[in-house]
Structure formats: structure tokens, C-alpha cells
């Protein structure tokens, strides 16, 4: 079977975006990593939130071999993935006012913690209010979003603002509005989204920067090991025991 031209074009597009965020967002990634390291060193906790497919990148850094054990998923019922029926309900919930406040108030997040909010468009009520409320509580908010949406679309929040307007640090994924890298003359609809590839890479780069910062400060990063390598379970057990009061998915 011959190679797919479009498959190759998608890889090229994804690689191009990865190179772009590596070069253009390096300072913001380093700042985000430093903020995460600050929280770890000061006894704070780490949280990640995303709705819909943006939740995939948030989940990618939670309870992950090679990842920081302290990263917890801040889950909003009905918007974490496509397990809700109908799937369109998740999209509708992203536009509901007050949901973010209710989730934060019932969560263990508090002043001094870090919350990473992933939202491709950053225009819906849920991520905007999540950022606003988290900062009001004294959390450091890192937004991973596409700034292009703020320039080319309108906000769906009553304030008219976007996620990027309520963050201490913004990491721009550079994804174009519509999140589709390819077109073909045989279809009217663009296809092949790259936001998950790029955003997950940004999240892992931030965690790598945080680990680097901690090592530089003489602090052993609370990293998990794979349970599929010898000694992995024992290592993770020690990490979980030492940091158990800051790991909420463990209880």
C-alpha cells in the first residue's frame, strides 16, 4: 500500500507547531515550570483542569509515570470527556455560569496552590470563571490556550473576556481557530486537529521545566515511576506516603 500524502502532511503540520511553541513559548513554559516548582517547594498542591477534548491534556499529567505525583485533576462532572450522554451536554455545560465556583468551593484547592487551566478557545464561561475564581482564592493560574481565538472570535462569558485575561501565566498553543490542519478538494470540511498533540507536549514541557527547577534548588522532584519496571511500585509507594496529604486522587 502506498503512503498517505495527507497523513504525512498532518505530521508535518504537527511538527511545525511543536517547533513553533518550543521557540516562541519557551519563556512562558519556563515561567510555568517555575510556578509549579514554587508550589511544590512551599508545600502547595497542583491541579489541572480542562473541559471536553482539552481535558485530555490535563489528564495526561495526572498519575503519570515520569510525571509529578502532586498533579491532581480538578474534575467538573459532565465535562471531563465524552463519557457523558449525549456528548453535546459536555459542550453545553461549558457555557453554564456558576459551575466553576461550585466546583472550586467543594475542592481542596486553596491559596498558594497552582491550577493549570487548559482551554483551546478560552471563550466559554467555564474556563473563564474557573480562572477568575481561582485567582480570587489566591491560586496561581496558568492558562494553556490559543490566543488566536481571543483575536478572531467573541467571548461567551458575560464579561466579554477570555481565559488568557485571567491568568498569571499564559502559554499559547498557536492552534488556528477551528483546530483543523488539513483540507482536501473532496470535502468541504477542514480536518485533522493538532491541539491535543501540541497541548499535551506543552503540559509535559512545563512539568519537565518544573522538575529541572526543583533539582536546581536541591529538591528531589516527587516523580512517579512506571509500575511496569522493577521497583516501580515500591518507589511510587514511598512517594505517595511522603506526599499523601497533597495527592487527592490517591485517597
Short mmCIF file of C-alpha atoms in Angstrom, two decimals:
data_model
loop_
_atom_site.label_atom_id
_atom_site.label_comp_id
_atom_site.label_asym_id
_atom_site.label_seq_id
_atom_site.Cartn_x
_atom_site.Cartn_y
_atom_site.Cartn_z
CA UNK A 1 0.00 0.00 0.00
CA UNK A 2 1.35 3.42 -0.91
CA UNK A 3 1.95 6.08 1.71
CA UNK A 4 -0.81 8.56 2.51
CA UNK A 5 0.01 12.07 1.37
CA UNK A 6 -2.39 13.61 3.86
CA UNK A 7 -1.06 11.55 6.76
CA UNK A 8 2.40 12.90 6.02
CA UNK A 9 1.04 16.44 5.78
CA UNK A 10 -0.52 16.09 9.22
CA UNK A 11 2.79 15.02 10.73
CA UNK A 12 4.46 17.98 9.04
CA UNK A 13 1.84 20.35 10.42
CA UNK A 14 2.12 18.94 13.93
CA UNK A 15 5.91 19.05 13.86
CA UNK A 16 5.78 22.64 12.65
CA UNK A 17 3.50 23.63 15.51
CA UNK A 18 5.68 21.83 18.05
CA UNK A 19 8.76 23.64 16.76
CA UNK A 20 6.90 26.94 16.90
CA UNK A 21 5.74 26.59 20.51
CA UNK A 22 9.20 25.35 21.50
CA UNK A 23 10.79 28.50 20.07
CA UNK A 24 8.13 31.13 20.77
CA UNK A 25 6.76 29.96 24.13
CA UNK A 26 10.00 28.93 25.85
CA UNK A 27 9.92 31.84 28.32
CA UNK A 28 6.30 31.18 29.27
CA UNK A 29 6.93 27.45 29.63
CA UNK A 30 9.89 28.19 31.91
CA UNK A 31 7.77 30.60 33.97
CA UNK A 32 5.03 27.99 34.30
CA UNK A 33 7.57 25.39 35.37
CA UNK A 34 8.98 27.78 37.97
CA UNK A 35 5.48 28.45 39.35
CA UNK A 36 4.85 24.72 39.68
CA UNK A 37 8.22 24.24 41.37
CA UNK A 38 7.48 27.13 43.75
CA UNK A 39 4.25 25.45 44.86
CA UNK A 40 5.92 22.07 45.32
CA UNK A 41 8.75 23.59 47.35
CA UNK A 42 6.37 25.63 49.52
CA UNK A 43 4.12 22.69 50.38
CA UNK A 44 1.38 23.68 47.94
CA UNK A 45 -0.71 21.46 45.72
CA UNK A 46 -1.05 21.21 41.94
CA UNK A 47 -4.27 20.95 39.94
CA UNK A 48 -5.08 20.67 36.24
CA UNK A 49 -8.43 21.34 34.59
CA UNK A 50 -9.75 21.02 31.07
CA UNK A 51 -13.16 20.55 29.51
CA UNK A 52 -14.03 18.38 26.52
CA UNK A 53 -11.01 17.38 24.49
CA UNK A 54 -8.94 19.95 26.41
CA UNK A 55 -9.32 17.61 29.39
CA UNK A 56 -7.12 15.07 27.60
CA UNK A 57 -4.03 17.23 28.08
CA UNK A 58 -4.97 17.88 31.71
CA UNK A 59 -5.39 14.16 32.37
CA UNK A 60 -2.09 13.45 30.64
CA UNK A 61 -0.10 14.90 33.57
CA UNK A 62 -2.12 13.26 36.36
CA UNK A 63 -0.95 9.97 37.94
CA UNK A 64 1.53 9.51 35.13
CA UNK A 65 4.73 7.51 35.13
CA UNK A 66 7.53 10.03 34.73
CA UNK A 67 5.21 12.79 35.94
CA UNK A 68 4.83 14.77 39.14
CA UNK A 69 2.82 12.83 41.71
CA UNK A 70 1.35 16.06 43.11
CA UNK A 71 -0.62 16.93 39.96
CA UNK A 72 -4.33 16.36 40.61
CA UNK A 73 -7.22 16.53 38.16
CA UNK A 74 -9.81 19.16 39.04
CA UNK A 75 -12.80 17.38 37.58
CA UNK A 76 -16.10 19.01 36.65
CA UNK A 77 -18.82 16.36 36.29
CA UNK A 78 -20.06 16.05 32.75
CA UNK A 79 -17.25 17.92 31.02
CA UNK A 80 -14.19 15.71 31.56
CA UNK A 81 -14.71 13.59 28.46
CA UNK A 82 -17.11 12.04 26.01
CA UNK A 83 -18.45 9.52 28.51
CA UNK A 84 -21.47 11.77 29.20
CA UNK A 85 -24.56 11.12 27.08
CA UNK A 86 -25.30 12.91 24.91
CA UNK A 87 -21.76 14.15 24.27
CA UNK A 88 -23.20 17.57 23.36
CA UNK A 89 -24.17 18.01 27.02
CA UNK A 90 -20.50 18.48 27.87
CA UNK A 91 -20.26 21.38 25.44
CA UNK A 92 -23.42 22.91 26.87
CA UNK A 93 -22.10 22.67 30.44
CA UNK A 94 -19.02 24.69 29.45
CA UNK A 95 -21.34 27.65 28.98
CA UNK A 96 -23.13 27.38 32.33
CA UNK A 97 -22.50 30.29 34.70
CA UNK A 98 -21.64 29.43 38.31
CA UNK A 99 -20.44 25.88 37.71
CA UNK A 100 -16.76 26.75 38.17
CA UNK A 101 -17.39 28.45 41.50
CA UNK A 102 -19.29 25.44 42.82
CA UNK A 103 -16.50 23.07 41.81
CA UNK A 104 -13.74 25.19 43.31
CA UNK A 105 -15.59 25.73 46.57
CA UNK A 106 -16.01 21.99 47.05
CA UNK A 107 -12.43 21.17 46.03
CA UNK A 108 -9.33 21.09 48.26
CA UNK A 109 -7.70 23.88 46.21
CA UNK A 110 -6.61 26.83 48.32
CA UNK A 111 -4.32 29.87 48.35
CA UNK A 112 -0.77 29.06 47.32
CA UNK A 113 -1.76 26.19 45.06
CA UNK A 114 -1.31 26.14 41.28
CA UNK A 115 -4.11 25.49 38.80
CA UNK A 116 -3.34 24.81 35.16
CA UNK A 117 -6.41 25.50 33.01
CA UNK A 118 -6.43 24.03 29.52
CA UNK A 119 -8.93 25.51 27.06
CA UNK A 120 -8.28 25.72 23.36
CA UNK A 121 -10.63 28.63 22.69
CA UNK A 122 -10.68 30.10 26.18
CA UNK A 123 -14.00 31.72 25.32
CA UNK A 124 -16.55 29.68 27.28
CA UNK A 125 -17.89 30.60 30.69
CA UNK A 126 -16.44 27.58 32.49
CA UNK A 127 -12.70 28.14 31.93
CA UNK A 128 -13.05 31.93 32.25
CA UNK A 129 -14.87 31.68 35.58
CA UNK A 130 -12.55 28.92 36.75
CA UNK A 131 -9.59 31.25 36.28
CA UNK A 132 -11.35 34.25 37.82
CA UNK A 133 -12.48 32.33 40.89
CA UNK A 134 -9.17 30.53 41.36
CA UNK A 135 -7.24 33.78 41.38
CA UNK A 136 -9.72 35.25 43.83
CA UNK A 137 -8.96 32.31 46.12
CA UNK A 138 -5.24 33.03 45.89
CA UNK A 139 -4.21 30.32 43.47
CA UNK A 140 -1.61 30.85 40.78
CA UNK A 141 -3.35 30.27 37.45
CA UNK A 142 -1.55 29.02 34.35
CA UNK A 143 -3.61 29.12 31.15
CA UNK A 144 -2.82 26.90 28.17
CA UNK A 145 -4.88 28.25 25.31
CA UNK A 146 -4.85 29.51 21.73
CA UNK A 147 -4.59 33.28 21.80
CA UNK A 148 -5.84 33.35 18.19
CA UNK A 149 -9.37 32.69 19.44
CA UNK A 150 -9.28 35.85 21.53
CA UNK A 151 -8.27 37.78 18.44
CA UNK A 152 -10.69 36.21 15.96
CA UNK A 153 -13.78 35.18 17.96
CA UNK A 154 -16.00 36.67 20.65
CA UNK A 155 -16.19 35.61 24.28
CA UNK A 156 -19.16 33.61 25.55
CA UNK A 157 -18.67 34.94 29.08
CA UNK A 158 -20.74 37.86 30.32
CA UNK A 159 -17.57 39.89 30.91
CA UNK A 160 -16.53 39.63 27.28
CA UNK A 161 -13.15 38.32 28.39
CA UNK A 162 -11.18 35.17 27.63
CA UNK A 163 -9.21 32.70 29.73
CA UNK A 164 -5.97 34.49 28.85
CA UNK A 165 -7.24 37.65 30.55
CA UNK A 166 -7.38 35.99 33.99
CA UNK A 167 -4.10 34.08 34.20
CA UNK A 168 -0.81 34.75 35.92
CA UNK A 169 0.98 32.96 33.09
CA UNK A 170 -0.35 32.24 29.59
CA UNK A 171 1.11 29.55 27.32
CA UNK A 172 -0.09 29.98 23.74
CA UNK A 173 -0.60 26.74 21.80
CA UNK A 174 -0.64 28.65 18.47
CA UNK A 175 -3.52 26.50 17.20
CA UNK A 176 -5.54 28.22 14.48
CA UNK A 177 -9.24 28.89 15.00
CA UNK A 178 -11.15 25.76 14.04
CA UNK A 179 -8.41 23.33 15.09
CA UNK A 180 -8.05 21.57 11.74
CA UNK A 181 -4.75 21.36 9.91
CA UNK A 182 -5.78 19.81 6.61
CA UNK A 183 -8.16 20.34 3.72
CA UNK A 184 -9.00 18.22 0.69
CA UNK A 185 -10.82 19.07 -2.51
CA UNK A 186 -13.11 16.12 -1.94
CA UNK A 187 -14.65 17.56 1.24
CA UNK A 188 -15.80 20.99 2.31
CA UNK A 189 -14.80 20.49 5.94
CA UNK A 190 -11.24 21.01 7.25
CA UNK A 191 -9.97 18.08 9.35
CA UNK A 192 -7.06 16.62 11.35
CA UNK A 193 -6.92 18.60 14.63
CA UNK A 194 -3.50 19.00 16.26
CA UNK A 195 -4.45 20.71 19.51
CA UNK A 196 -4.15 17.54 21.61
CA UNK A 197 -0.67 16.77 20.30
CA UNK A 198 0.58 20.30 20.88
CA UNK A 199 -1.15 20.97 24.20
CA UNK A 200 -0.04 17.66 25.70
CA UNK A 201 3.51 18.46 24.64
CA UNK A 202 3.24 21.88 26.31
CA UNK A 203 2.00 20.29 29.52
CA UNK A 204 4.86 17.79 29.58
CA UNK A 205 7.37 20.54 28.80
CA UNK A 206 6.04 22.53 31.76
CA UNK A 207 6.43 19.52 34.04
CA UNK A 208 9.97 18.99 32.75
CA UNK A 209 10.78 22.63 33.46
CA UNK A 210 9.36 22.22 36.97
CA UNK A 211 11.47 19.12 37.63
CA UNK A 212 14.54 20.97 36.39
CA UNK A 213 13.79 23.89 38.72
CA UNK A 214 13.37 21.60 41.71
CA UNK A 215 16.63 19.79 41.04
CA UNK A 216 18.39 23.15 40.70
CA UNK A 217 17.07 24.09 44.14
CA UNK A 218 18.31 20.84 45.63
CA UNK A 219 14.83 19.32 45.95
CA UNK A 220 14.07 15.77 44.81
CA UNK A 221 11.11 16.11 42.39
CA UNK A 222 8.19 13.93 43.56
CA UNK A 223 8.10 11.92 40.34
CA UNK A 224 6.29 8.66 39.73
CA UNK A 225 7.86 5.64 38.07
CA UNK A 226 6.27 3.11 35.78
CA UNK A 227 4.61 0.22 37.58
CA UNK A 228 5.84 -1.97 34.72
CA UNK A 229 9.51 -1.65 35.65
CA UNK A 230 11.16 -3.46 38.57
CA UNK A 231 10.91 -1.44 41.75
CA UNK A 232 8.33 0.94 40.31
CA UNK A 233 5.54 0.10 42.73
CA UNK A 234 7.85 0.38 45.72
CA UNK A 235 9.15 3.77 44.57
CA UNK A 236 5.64 5.08 43.99
CA UNK A 237 4.52 3.80 47.37
CA UNK A 238 7.20 5.88 49.08
CA UNK A 239 6.29 8.98 47.08
CA UNK A 240 2.59 8.52 47.84
CA UNK A 241 3.32 8.11 51.54
CA UNK A 242 5.56 11.16 51.73
CA UNK A 243 3.22 13.46 49.82
CA UNK A 244 -0.10 11.79 50.61
CA UNK A 245 -1.69 14.95 52.01
CA UNK A 246 -1.17 16.68 48.65
CA UNK A 247 -2.28 13.82 46.37
CA UNK A 248 -6.04 13.72 46.17
CA UNK A 249 -6.53 11.05 43.52
CA UNK A 250 -4.86 8.58 45.91
CA UNK A 251 -7.48 8.67 48.70
#
